[in-house]
mmCIF file of C-alpha atoms in Angstrom:
data_model
loop_
_atom_site.group_PDB
_atom_site.id
_atom_site.type_symbol
_atom_site.label_atom_id
_atom_site.label_comp_id
_atom_site.label_asym_id
_atom_site.label_seq_id
_atom_site.Cartn_x
_atom_site.Cartn_y
_atom_site.Cartn_z
ATOM 1 C CA MET A 2 -1.605 -21.820 -13.814
ATOM 2 C CA GLN A 3 -3.472 -19.470 -16.158
ATOM 3 C CA GLN A 4 -4.874 -22.460 -18.063
ATOM 4 C CA THR A 5 -6.343 -23.745 -14.804
ATOM 5 C CA ILE A 6 -7.870 -20.346 -14.015
ATOM 6 C CA ASN A 7 -9.212 -20.155 -17.588
ATOM 7 C CA ALA A 8 -11.052 -23.439 -17.052
ATOM 8 C CA CYS A 9 -12.606 -22.094 -13.834
ATOM 9 C CA ALA A 10 -13.589 -18.847 -15.584
ATOM 10 C CA ASP A 11 -15.240 -20.901 -18.357
ATOM 11 C CA LYS A 12 -17.554 -22.432 -15.750
ATOM 12 C CA LEU A 13 -18.380 -18.976 -14.374
ATOM 13 C CA ALA A 14 -19.138 -17.615 -17.861
ATOM 14 C CA GLU A 15 -21.348 -20.620 -18.667
ATOM 15 C CA LYS A 16 -23.247 -20.113 -15.415
ATOM 16 C CA LEU A 17 -23.785 -16.418 -16.130
ATOM 17 C CA ILE A 18 -25.017 -17.213 -19.647
ATOM 18 C CA SER A 19 -27.597 -19.608 -18.197
ATOM 19 C CA LEU A 20 -28.670 -16.942 -15.687
ATOM 20 C CA SER A 21 -29.129 -14.431 -18.510
ATOM 21 C CA GLU A 22 -32.273 -16.319 -19.537
ATOM 22 C CA SER A 23 -33.960 -14.834 -16.485
ATOM 23 C CA LYS A 24 -35.270 -11.327 -16.981
ATOM 24 C CA GLU A 25 -34.868 -10.521 -13.293
ATOM 25 C CA ALA A 26 -31.882 -9.018 -11.507
ATOM 26 C CA ILE A 27 -29.533 -11.685 -10.143
ATOM 27 C CA ALA A 28 -27.323 -11.624 -7.041
ATOM 28 C CA VAL A 29 -24.003 -12.709 -8.559
ATOM 29 C CA GLY A 30 -22.044 -12.969 -5.299
ATOM 30 C CA GLY A 31 -22.641 -16.695 -4.830
ATOM 31 C CA HIS A 32 -21.409 -17.417 -8.354
ATOM 32 C CA THR A 33 -18.258 -15.288 -8.100
ATOM 33 C CA ALA A 34 -17.535 -16.999 -4.759
ATOM 34 C CA ALA A 35 -17.933 -20.395 -6.459
ATOM 35 C CA PHE A 36 -15.413 -19.266 -9.091
ATOM 36 C CA THR A 37 -12.786 -18.419 -6.457
ATOM 37 C CA MET A 38 -13.503 -21.721 -4.678
ATOM 38 C CA ASP A 39 -12.822 -23.526 -7.972
ATOM 39 C CA VAL A 40 -9.572 -21.600 -8.477
ATOM 40 C CA ILE A 41 -8.289 -22.337 -4.970
ATOM 41 C CA ALA A 42 -9.299 -26.001 -5.152
ATOM 42 C CA SER A 43 -7.501 -26.486 -8.476
ATOM 43 C CA THR A 44 -4.442 -24.241 -8.061
ATOM 44 C CA ALA A 45 -3.772 -25.030 -4.392
ATOM 45 C CA PHE A 46 -4.980 -28.619 -4.049
ATOM 46 C CA GLY A 47 -5.236 -30.000 -7.575
ATOM 47 C CA VAL A 48 -8.949 -30.792 -7.080
ATOM 48 C CA ASP A 49 -11.595 -30.152 -9.777
ATOM 49 C CA VAL A 50 -14.718 -28.955 -7.942
ATOM 50 C CA ASP A 51 -17.160 -26.814 -10.017
ATOM 51 C CA ALA A 52 -18.637 -25.409 -6.804
ATOM 52 C CA SER A 53 -21.525 -23.646 -8.528
ATOM 53 C CA SER A 54 -22.918 -26.885 -9.978
ATOM 54 C CA ASN A 55 -21.722 -29.146 -7.145
ATOM 55 C CA PRO A 56 -22.341 -27.266 -3.867
ATOM 56 C CA ASP A 57 -22.220 -30.577 -1.941
ATOM 57 C CA HIS A 58 -18.759 -31.543 -3.216
ATOM 58 C CA PRO A 59 -16.602 -32.790 -0.280
ATOM 59 C CA PHE A 60 -14.092 -29.974 -0.810
ATOM 60 C CA VAL A 61 -16.856 -27.359 -0.526
ATOM 61 C CA TYR A 62 -18.428 -29.106 2.469
ATOM 62 C CA HIS A 63 -15.171 -29.376 4.399
ATOM 63 C CA SER A 64 -14.167 -25.802 3.582
ATOM 64 C CA LYS A 65 -17.234 -24.397 5.333
ATOM 65 C CA PRO A 66 -15.912 -24.593 8.929
ATOM 66 C CA PHE A 67 -13.052 -22.296 7.891
ATOM 67 C CA LEU A 68 -15.037 -19.931 5.677
ATOM 68 C CA GLY A 69 -18.423 -19.582 7.413
ATOM 69 C CA LEU A 70 -17.399 -16.649 9.593
ATOM 70 C CA ALA A 71 -20.183 -14.217 8.729
ATOM 71 C CA LYS A 72 -23.368 -16.143 9.517
ATOM 72 C CA SER A 73 -24.142 -14.189 12.676
ATOM 73 C CA GLU A 74 -24.885 -10.480 12.783
ATOM 74 C CA GLN A 75 -23.588 -10.208 16.375
ATOM 75 C CA PHE A 76 -20.043 -8.923 16.772
ATOM 76 C CA PHE A 77 -19.374 -11.126 19.822
ATOM 77 C CA ILE A 78 -20.559 -14.327 18.118
ATOM 78 C CA LYS A 79 -18.535 -13.525 14.990
ATOM 79 C CA SER A 80 -15.434 -12.971 17.113
ATOM 80 C CA LEU A 81 -15.904 -16.335 18.838
ATOM 81 C CA GLN A 82 -16.251 -18.036 15.448
ATOM 82 C CA ILE A 83 -12.986 -16.494 14.251
ATOM 83 C CA ILE A 84 -11.188 -17.537 17.453
ATOM 84 C CA ARG A 85 -12.560 -21.068 17.048
ATOM 85 C CA VAL A 86 -11.173 -21.369 13.511
ATOM 86 C CA ILE A 87 -7.770 -20.077 14.635
ATOM 87 C CA LEU A 88 -7.716 -22.718 17.381
ATOM 88 C CA ILE A 89 -8.693 -25.459 14.917
ATOM 89 C CA VAL A 90 -5.855 -24.497 12.579
ATOM 90 C CA LEU A 91 -3.096 -23.826 15.101
ATOM 91 C CA LEU A 92 -3.532 -26.105 18.104
ATOM 92 C CA PRO A 93 -2.216 -29.685 18.088
ATOM 93 C CA ARG A 94 -4.984 -32.264 18.310
ATOM 94 C CA LYS A 95 -3.935 -33.421 21.786
ATOM 95 C CA VAL A 96 -4.070 -29.850 23.105
ATOM 96 C CA LYS A 97 -7.531 -29.397 21.553
ATOM 97 C CA GLU A 98 -8.744 -32.521 23.351
ATOM 98 C CA ILE A 99 -7.509 -31.202 26.722
ATOM 99 C CA PHE A 100 -8.876 -27.714 25.978
ATOM 100 C CA GLY A 101 -12.265 -29.189 25.116
ATOM 101 C CA ARG A 102 -12.467 -31.249 28.318
ATOM 102 C CA PHE A 103 -11.661 -28.311 30.582
ATOM 103 C CA PHE A 104 -13.838 -25.730 28.818
ATOM 104 C CA ASP A 105 -16.607 -28.017 27.517
ATOM 105 C CA MET A 106 -15.753 -26.884 23.978
ATOM 106 C CA THR A 107 -15.867 -29.051 20.865
ATOM 107 C CA PHE A 108 -13.934 -28.578 17.640
ATOM 108 C CA ALA A 109 -16.390 -29.710 14.981
ATOM 109 C CA GLY A 110 -13.928 -28.570 12.319
ATOM 110 C CA GLN A 111 -11.567 -31.426 13.168
ATOM 111 C CA GLU A 112 -13.429 -33.708 10.744
ATOM 112 C CA SER A 113 -12.790 -31.160 8.013
ATOM 113 C CA MET A 114 -9.157 -30.811 9.069
ATOM 114 C CA SER A 115 -8.830 -34.575 8.682
ATOM 115 C CA TYR A 116 -10.179 -34.222 5.139
ATOM 116 C CA PHE A 117 -7.339 -31.844 4.252
ATOM 117 C CA GLU A 118 -4.823 -34.142 5.958
ATOM 118 C CA ASN A 119 -6.055 -36.988 3.771
ATOM 119 C CA LEU A 120 -5.838 -34.713 0.727
ATOM 120 C CA VAL A 121 -2.154 -34.074 1.428
ATOM 121 C CA ASN A 122 -1.553 -37.783 2.000
ATOM 122 C CA ARG A 123 -3.244 -38.576 -1.312
ATOM 123 C CA VAL A 124 -1.030 -36.119 -3.189
ATOM 124 C CA LEU A 125 2.007 -37.605 -1.434
ATOM 125 C CA ASP A 126 0.997 -41.095 -2.585
ATOM 126 C CA LEU A 127 0.471 -39.867 -6.151
ATOM 127 C CA LYS A 128 3.914 -38.267 -6.186
ATOM 128 C CA ARG A 129 5.482 -41.512 -4.972
ATOM 129 C CA GLU A 130 3.695 -43.506 -7.683
ATOM 130 C CA ASP A 131 4.164 -41.017 -10.502
ATOM 131 C CA ALA A 132 7.161 -38.747 -10.952
ATOM 132 C CA GLN A 133 5.142 -36.371 -13.157
ATOM 133 C CA LYS A 134 5.484 -32.838 -11.810
ATOM 134 C CA ARG A 135 2.278 -31.082 -10.728
ATOM 135 C CA ASN A 136 2.049 -27.291 -10.668
ATOM 136 C CA ASP A 137 -0.471 -26.727 -7.883
ATOM 137 C CA PHE A 138 0.428 -24.935 -4.643
ATOM 138 C CA LEU A 139 0.154 -28.087 -2.535
ATOM 139 C CA SER A 140 2.605 -29.990 -4.731
ATOM 140 C CA MET A 141 5.098 -27.124 -4.556
ATOM 141 C CA CYS A 142 4.898 -27.206 -0.751
ATOM 142 C CA ILE A 143 5.329 -30.983 -0.762
ATOM 143 C CA ASP A 144 8.390 -30.639 -3.003
ATOM 144 C CA ASN A 145 9.938 -28.641 -0.146
ATOM 145 C CA MET A 146 8.742 -30.986 2.593
ATOM 146 C CA VAL A 147 10.878 -32.983 4.995
ATOM 147 C CA ASP A 148 10.029 -35.884 7.265
ATOM 148 C CA ILE A 149 10.270 -35.266 11.006
ATOM 149 C CA LYS A 150 12.096 -38.598 11.243
ATOM 150 C CA ASP A 151 14.920 -37.070 9.202
ATOM 151 C CA VAL A 152 15.509 -34.350 11.800
ATOM 152 C CA HIS A 153 18.292 -35.623 14.070
ATOM 153 C CA LYS A 154 20.080 -34.369 17.139
ATOM 154 C CA ASP A 155 23.079 -33.398 15.033
ATOM 155 C CA SER A 156 20.928 -30.991 12.994
ATOM 156 C CA ILE A 157 21.472 -27.251 13.161
ATOM 157 C CA ASN A 158 20.884 -26.086 16.728
ATOM 158 C CA ILE A 159 19.075 -22.825 17.390
ATOM 159 C CA SER A 160 21.530 -22.011 20.160
ATOM 160 C CA ASP A 161 24.376 -22.103 17.622
ATOM 161 C CA GLY A 162 23.111 -18.878 16.120
ATOM 162 C CA LYS A 163 24.156 -20.208 12.712
ATOM 163 C CA ASN A 164 22.188 -19.850 9.496
ATOM 164 C CA LEU A 165 19.345 -18.030 11.242
ATOM 165 C CA ASP A 166 19.314 -15.415 8.505
ATOM 166 C CA ASN A 167 19.164 -18.006 5.726
ATOM 167 C CA PRO A 168 15.685 -17.740 4.133
ATOM 168 C CA ARG A 169 15.838 -21.438 3.185
ATOM 169 C CA VAL A 170 15.954 -22.462 6.852
ATOM 170 C CA TYR A 171 12.543 -22.960 8.458
ATOM 171 C CA PRO A 172 11.800 -23.579 12.131
ATOM 172 C CA VAL A 173 9.976 -26.853 12.678
ATOM 173 C CA TYR A 174 6.569 -26.457 14.357
ATOM 174 C CA LEU A 175 3.689 -28.792 15.061
ATOM 175 C CA THR A 176 0.532 -26.974 14.011
ATOM 176 C CA GLY A 177 -3.083 -28.011 14.355
ATOM 177 C CA PHE A 178 -3.027 -31.530 12.998
ATOM 178 C CA SER A 179 -2.708 -35.114 14.133
ATOM 179 C CA CYS A 180 0.748 -36.606 13.972
ATOM 180 C CA GLU A 181 1.862 -40.219 13.538
ATOM 181 C CA TYR A 182 4.485 -39.737 16.260
ATOM 182 C CA ASN A 183 3.114 -40.418 19.732
ATOM 183 C CA ASP A 184 6.097 -39.293 21.795
ATOM 184 C CA TYR A 185 5.111 -35.634 22.129
ATOM 185 C CA GLU A 186 7.910 -34.869 24.607
ATOM 186 C CA GLN A 187 10.507 -36.138 22.157
ATOM 187 C CA MET A 188 8.903 -34.145 19.339
ATOM 188 C CA HIS A 189 8.872 -31.047 21.512
ATOM 189 C CA GLU A 190 12.614 -31.385 22.060
ATOM 190 C CA ILE A 191 13.189 -31.844 18.338
ATOM 191 C CA PHE A 192 11.088 -28.789 17.479
ATOM 192 C CA LYS A 193 12.678 -26.693 20.206
ATOM 193 C CA SER A 194 16.287 -27.497 19.398
ATOM 194 C CA ASN A 195 16.447 -27.945 15.624
ATOM 195 C CA LEU A 196 16.017 -26.123 12.388
ATOM 196 C CA CYS A 197 15.158 -27.951 9.232
ATOM 197 C CA LEU A 198 15.644 -27.212 5.533
ATOM 198 C CA GLY A 199 12.027 -27.532 4.486
ATOM 199 C CA LEU A 200 8.447 -27.867 5.712
ATOM 200 C CA THR A 201 6.924 -30.577 7.864
ATOM 201 C CA LYS A 202 3.734 -32.249 6.671
ATOM 202 C CA GLU A 203 1.801 -30.383 9.356
ATOM 203 C CA GLU A 204 3.148 -27.068 8.059
ATOM 204 C CA VAL A 205 2.187 -28.020 4.498
ATOM 205 C CA ILE A 206 -1.405 -28.693 5.588
ATOM 206 C CA GLY A 207 -1.478 -25.487 7.640
ATOM 207 C CA ASN A 208 -0.255 -23.387 4.718
ATOM 208 C CA ALA A 209 -2.801 -24.984 2.391
ATOM 209 C CA VAL A 210 -5.694 -24.196 4.740
ATOM 210 C CA ILE A 211 -4.472 -20.616 5.263
ATOM 211 C CA PHE A 212 -4.284 -20.308 1.451
ATOM 212 C CA LEU A 213 -7.950 -21.322 1.344
ATOM 213 C CA ILE A 214 -9.044 -18.928 4.106
ATOM 214 C CA ALA A 215 -7.112 -15.932 2.763
ATOM 215 C CA GLY A 216 -7.967 -16.332 -0.912
ATOM 216 C CA TYR A 217 -11.643 -17.206 -0.951
ATOM 217 C CA GLU A 218 -14.038 -14.427 0.060
ATOM 218 C CA SER A 219 -11.947 -11.360 -0.772
ATOM 219 C CA THR A 220 -11.406 -12.176 -4.464
ATOM 220 C CA GLY A 221 -14.968 -13.391 -5.023
ATOM 221 C CA ALA A 222 -16.388 -10.271 -3.371
ATOM 222 C CA THR A 223 -14.168 -7.990 -5.482
ATOM 223 C CA LEU A 224 -15.354 -9.657 -8.695
ATOM 224 C CA GLN A 225 -18.983 -9.282 -7.584
ATOM 225 C CA ASN A 226 -18.399 -5.602 -6.762
ATOM 226 C CA LEU A 227 -16.811 -4.939 -10.152
ATOM 227 C CA PHE A 228 -19.746 -6.523 -12.003
ATOM 228 C CA TYR A 229 -22.054 -4.311 -9.939
ATOM 229 C CA LEU A 230 -20.064 -1.163 -10.777
ATOM 230 C CA LEU A 231 -19.955 -2.019 -14.486
ATOM 231 C CA ALA A 232 -23.752 -2.225 -14.462
ATOM 232 C CA TRP A 233 -23.880 1.382 -13.218
ATOM 233 C CA TYR A 234 -21.129 2.587 -15.581
ATOM 234 C CA PRO A 235 -21.953 1.055 -19.008
ATOM 235 C CA GLU A 236 -19.461 3.275 -20.846
ATOM 236 C CA ILE A 237 -16.620 1.878 -18.737
ATOM 237 C CA GLN A 238 -17.942 -1.650 -19.287
ATOM 238 C CA GLU A 239 -17.969 -1.232 -23.068
ATOM 239 C CA LYS A 240 -14.465 0.231 -23.087
ATOM 240 C CA LEU A 241 -13.265 -2.716 -21.024
ATOM 241 C CA TYR A 242 -15.088 -5.140 -23.323
ATOM 242 C CA THR A 243 -13.489 -3.592 -26.412
ATOM 243 C CA LEU A 244 -9.981 -3.658 -24.937
ATOM 244 C CA THR A 245 -10.201 -7.246 -23.672
ATOM 245 C CA SER A 246 -11.772 -8.434 -26.946
ATOM 246 C CA GLU A 247 -8.782 -7.077 -28.872
ATOM 247 C CA ILE A 248 -6.405 -9.430 -27.045
ATOM 248 C CA SER A 249 -8.654 -12.494 -26.623
ATOM 249 C CA ASP A 250 -9.686 -15.348 -28.890
ATOM 250 C CA GLU A 251 -13.311 -16.250 -29.616
ATOM 251 C CA ASP A 252 -13.566 -18.097 -26.283
ATOM 252 C CA GLY A 253 -12.270 -15.134 -24.297
ATOM 253 C CA ASN A 254 -8.831 -16.628 -23.615
ATOM 254 C CA CYS A 255 -6.038 -14.058 -23.374
ATOM 255 C CA ASP A 256 -2.279 -14.361 -23.622
ATOM 256 C CA TYR A 257 -0.716 -13.806 -20.197
ATOM 257 C CA GLU A 258 1.686 -11.098 -21.348
ATOM 258 C CA GLU A 259 -1.020 -9.212 -23.239
ATOM 259 C CA LEU A 260 -3.313 -9.418 -20.224
ATOM 260 C CA GLN A 261 -0.643 -7.909 -17.973
ATOM 261 C CA LYS A 262 -0.124 -5.031 -20.403
ATOM 262 C CA LEU A 263 -3.802 -4.053 -20.297
ATOM 263 C CA GLU A 264 -3.502 -1.104 -17.919
ATOM 264 C CA TYR A 265 -7.157 -0.070 -18.037
ATOM 265 C CA LEU A 266 -8.264 -3.500 -16.793
ATOM 266 C CA GLU A 267 -5.931 -3.231 -13.818
ATOM 267 C CA CYS A 268 -7.146 0.313 -13.149
ATOM 268 C CA CYS A 269 -10.756 -0.927 -13.023
ATOM 269 C CA ILE A 270 -9.831 -3.608 -10.494
ATOM 270 C CA LEU A 271 -7.857 -1.208 -8.293
ATOM 271 C CA GLU A 272 -10.640 1.381 -8.360
ATOM 272 C CA THR A 273 -13.118 -1.329 -7.337
ATOM 273 C CA LEU A 274 -10.833 -2.231 -4.436
ATOM 274 C CA ARG A 275 -10.624 1.434 -3.461
ATOM 275 C CA LEU A 276 -14.407 1.752 -3.286
ATOM 276 C CA PHE A 277 -14.897 -1.686 -1.713
ATOM 277 C CA PRO A 278 -11.752 -2.612 0.249
ATOM 278 C CA PRO A 279 -11.944 -6.223 1.488
ATOM 279 C CA LEU A 280 -11.058 -5.211 5.054
ATOM 280 C CA PRO A 281 -12.295 -2.030 6.772
ATOM 281 C CA ARG A 282 -9.073 -1.595 8.734
ATOM 282 C CA LEU A 283 -5.543 -2.906 9.218
ATOM 283 C CA ASP A 284 -3.585 -3.336 12.441
ATOM 284 C CA ARG A 285 0.171 -3.105 12.858
ATOM 285 C CA VAL A 286 2.454 -3.258 15.901
ATOM 286 C CA ALA A 287 5.146 -0.593 16.310
ATOM 287 C CA ASN A 288 8.555 -2.294 16.465
ATOM 288 C CA LYS A 289 10.222 0.738 18.043
ATOM 289 C CA ASP A 290 9.405 4.047 19.716
ATOM 290 C CA VAL A 291 8.515 6.684 17.139
ATOM 291 C CA THR A 292 6.945 10.144 17.000
ATOM 292 C CA VAL A 293 4.711 11.027 14.036
ATOM 293 C CA LYS A 294 3.580 14.660 13.703
ATOM 294 C CA GLY A 295 3.960 15.197 17.420
ATOM 295 C CA ILE A 296 2.161 11.994 18.399
ATOM 296 C CA ARG A 297 4.339 9.553 20.327
ATOM 297 C CA ILE A 298 3.842 5.877 19.456
ATOM 298 C CA PRO A 299 5.681 3.607 21.910
ATOM 299 C CA LYS A 300 7.165 0.273 20.924
ATOM 300 C CA ASP A 301 4.652 -2.628 20.871
ATOM 301 C CA MET A 302 1.627 -0.331 20.582
ATOM 302 C CA ILE A 303 -1.046 -1.525 18.139
ATOM 303 C CA VAL A 304 -1.693 1.078 15.431
ATOM 304 C CA GLU A 305 -4.983 0.838 13.541
ATOM 305 C CA PHE A 306 -5.423 2.149 9.982
ATOM 306 C CA GLN A 307 -8.996 2.869 8.871
ATOM 307 C CA VAL A 308 -8.747 1.639 5.280
ATOM 308 C CA TYR A 309 -12.336 2.303 4.207
ATOM 309 C CA ALA A 310 -12.325 5.852 5.601
ATOM 310 C CA LEU A 311 -8.913 6.587 4.089
ATOM 311 C CA GLN A 312 -9.933 5.377 0.630
ATOM 312 C CA HIS A 313 -13.101 7.490 0.674
ATOM 313 C CA ASP A 314 -11.437 10.646 1.986
ATOM 314 C CA PRO A 315 -11.860 13.587 -0.461
ATOM 315 C CA LYS A 316 -8.536 14.933 0.811
ATOM 316 C CA TYR A 317 -6.826 12.141 -1.137
ATOM 317 C CA TRP A 318 -9.496 11.154 -3.669
ATOM 318 C CA PRO A 319 -11.483 13.909 -5.445
ATOM 319 C CA GLU A 320 -15.137 12.883 -5.774
ATOM 320 C CA PRO A 321 -14.369 9.690 -3.839
ATOM 321 C CA GLU A 322 -17.778 8.038 -4.348
ATOM 322 C CA LEU A 323 -17.421 7.995 -8.147
ATOM 323 C CA PHE A 324 -16.028 5.001 -10.036
ATOM 324 C CA ARG A 325 -13.088 6.512 -11.949
ATOM 325 C CA PRO A 326 -10.527 3.862 -13.008
ATOM 326 C CA GLU A 327 -8.234 6.472 -14.563
ATOM 327 C CA ARG A 328 -7.181 7.499 -11.038
ATOM 328 C CA PHE A 329 -4.750 4.559 -11.172
ATOM 329 C CA SER A 330 -3.391 5.133 -14.684
ATOM 330 C CA SER A 331 0.342 5.580 -15.190
ATOM 331 C CA GLU A 332 -0.287 9.243 -16.034
ATOM 332 C CA ASN A 333 -2.014 9.861 -12.694
ATOM 333 C CA LYS A 334 -0.065 7.569 -10.369
ATOM 334 C CA ASP A 335 1.939 10.481 -8.938
ATOM 335 C CA GLU A 336 -1.188 12.502 -8.158
ATOM 336 C CA PHE A 337 -2.261 10.501 -5.106
ATOM 337 C CA ASN A 338 -0.504 9.357 -1.959
ATOM 338 C CA GLN A 339 0.436 5.699 -2.435
ATOM 339 C CA TYR A 340 -0.340 5.040 1.241
ATOM 340 C CA ALA A 341 -3.905 6.304 0.783
ATOM 341 C CA PHE A 342 -4.635 2.988 -0.973
ATOM 342 C CA LEU A 343 -4.266 0.042 1.398
ATOM 343 C CA SER A 344 -6.546 -2.656 -0.022
ATOM 344 C CA PHE A 345 -3.484 -4.912 -0.348
ATOM 345 C CA GLY A 346 -1.758 -3.458 2.694
ATOM 346 C CA ALA A 347 1.712 -1.944 2.374
ATOM 347 C CA GLY A 348 5.325 -2.637 3.239
ATOM 348 C CA ASN A 349 6.729 -5.977 4.353
ATOM 349 C CA ARG A 350 3.310 -7.217 5.489
ATOM 350 C CA ALA A 351 1.474 -6.475 2.243
ATOM 351 C CA CYS A 352 -0.770 -9.188 0.790
ATOM 352 C CA ILE A 353 1.401 -12.015 -0.565
ATOM 353 C CA GLY A 354 -1.500 -13.288 -2.670
ATOM 354 C CA LYS A 355 -1.872 -10.076 -4.684
ATOM 355 C CA ARG A 356 -0.471 -11.457 -7.946
ATOM 356 C CA LEU A 357 -2.709 -14.522 -7.899
ATOM 357 C CA ALA A 358 -5.777 -12.463 -6.969
ATOM 358 C CA MET A 359 -5.115 -9.971 -9.777
ATOM 359 C CA LEU A 360 -4.613 -12.777 -12.303
ATOM 360 C CA GLU A 361 -7.871 -14.453 -11.210
ATOM 361 C CA LEU A 362 -9.779 -11.199 -11.579
ATOM 362 C CA LYS A 363 -8.273 -10.283 -14.947
ATOM 363 C CA VAL A 364 -8.956 -13.702 -16.464
ATOM 364 C CA ALA A 365 -12.522 -13.804 -15.095
ATOM 365 C CA ILE A 366 -13.359 -10.301 -16.322
ATOM 366 C CA ALA A 367 -11.961 -10.849 -19.821
ATOM 367 C CA LYS A 368 -13.787 -14.172 -20.096
ATOM 368 C CA THR A 369 -17.183 -13.064 -18.773
ATOM 369 C CA LEU A 370 -17.336 -9.748 -20.653
ATOM 370 C CA LYS A 371 -16.771 -11.692 -23.868
ATOM 371 C CA MET A 372 -19.967 -13.638 -23.177
ATOM 372 C CA VAL A 373 -22.304 -11.357 -21.187
ATOM 373 C CA LYS A 374 -22.850 -7.781 -20.120
ATOM 374 C CA PHE A 375 -24.183 -6.412 -16.861
ATOM 375 C CA GLU A 376 -27.007 -3.893 -16.588
ATOM 376 C CA LYS A 377 -28.733 -2.218 -13.678
ATOM 377 C CA GLY A 378 -32.304 -3.237 -13.021
ATOM 378 C CA ALA A 379 -35.173 -2.200 -10.785
ATOM 379 C CA ASN A 380 -33.679 -4.226 -7.910
ATOM 380 C CA THR A 381 -30.095 -3.021 -8.341
ATOM 381 C CA PRO A 382 -29.253 -0.922 -5.255
ATOM 382 C CA ARG A 383 -27.769 2.527 -5.715
ATOM 383 C CA MET A 384 -24.286 3.040 -4.308
ATOM 384 C CA GLU A 385 -25.335 5.947 -2.100
ATOM 385 C CA ASN A 386 -27.972 3.727 -0.473
ATOM 386 C CA LEU A 387 -25.680 0.821 0.376
ATOM 387 C CA THR A 388 -25.375 -0.142 4.037
ATOM 388 C CA TYR A 389 -22.816 -2.508 5.516
ATOM 389 C CA LYS A 390 -22.838 -5.319 8.056
ATOM 390 C CA LYS A 391 -21.159 -4.642 11.378
ATOM 391 C CA GLY A 392 -18.440 -6.741 12.940
ATOM 392 C CA PRO A 393 -14.990 -8.183 12.194
ATOM 393 C CA GLY A 394 -13.945 -9.722 8.913
ATOM 394 C CA LEU A 395 -14.650 -8.647 5.352
ATOM 395 C CA ILE A 396 -16.794 -5.654 4.437
ATOM 396 C CA GLN A 397 -20.194 -6.945 3.296
ATOM 397 C CA THR A 398 -23.260 -5.051 2.127
ATOM 398 C CA MET A 399 -26.547 -5.643 3.924
ATOM 399 C CA GLU A 400 -28.397 -6.046 0.637
ATOM 400 C CA PRO A 401 -27.311 -8.382 -2.193
ATOM 401 C CA LEU A 402 -25.760 -6.638 -5.196
ATOM 402 C CA LYS A 403 -28.237 -7.660 -7.887
ATOM 403 C CA VAL A 404 -27.660 -6.937 -11.580
ATOM 404 C CA ASN A 405 -29.309 -7.929 -14.846
ATOM 405 C CA ILE A 406 -27.230 -10.306 -16.965
ATOM 406 C CA VAL A 407 -27.575 -10.054 -20.745
ATOM 407 C CA LYS A 408 -26.017 -12.538 -23.159
ATOM 408 C CA ARG A 409 -23.927 -10.857 -25.850
ATOM 409 C CA GLN A 410 -24.865 -11.587 -29.423
ATOM 410 C CA SER A 411 -22.218 -13.348 -31.512
ATOM 411 C CA GLU A 412 -20.451 -10.915 -33.798
#
């Protein structure tokens, strides 16, 4: 997988080198987003995109209905857009048709959903024709896929109460996609009464789309934010450049094990996530009655954690507005409350994509710093002057984070 991410990072580095010819500050957010699009397309779907150079690629075009959630500044409109995407992903096509007739609502994203259905079908055909093993996320899901036709009445019955704790047993659901079986009542009975060792095709497509939604904006935004911070803290940038150069070849490629050992690089990423958490808050539901410091929280109550406020609280983070990566060093890890950092969440519901996101960021940083450096310019906003867009979804600054890009001279 790292080789695939390296190839995507090469495209990002080449793009930044070309942008360095301009003497003006550049908003790098679109280019870091293109990098994460390339990574998801290749690692999850096995598709080579190069989104920065090919913005009209079918994969990019059909991803937009699921990713374009922040076009409106109005909270209400944003919320409706999010609900619409959830309905596109989760509701069966027949239900969407009925829903649309009653509420005069169309699901324009269905064309894009069909694109991802066809993508899965194409990979299925390739696997039937060629036994060569692919390492992308979609192929791994398909390797664990079952056909609905193989689910029979003598399968494991939910009412038996058997094997329900077996993590290899998955309930069979029909998610938001068309299905070749027209007898919906029969399918409903199958889904209601059986468990199946594997994923249905509809679940494979659903997981792939969720992979796209969850992994796109957050990682790209974090990379943009780190480049912005490095422009304001050149001494940290040079230290990071020196450390990554020691373990990389002339093209900026790093050995996986050496990359994981580079603590300072990880500290820089975590400190960036502390200052710019992807989500402003997290919600959890209490699964039992509990009292915390005299406050009673009944079962099923929604508890909201203000992540941004918590990670900028001087009670937990001295001089919280400063970029200080050493906060997360092994020497200092016992000096702060682990639950005061929630950019990846915590507990059983923590971000399951953390390892991939961290690998993407580490590879991209090592590769780009080998080729370019980032400097603040006249149009680079100061941190204390940053303002943020209102509404649900990811934290986004009102103004673009522009930096000057300077090509490094060959040593």
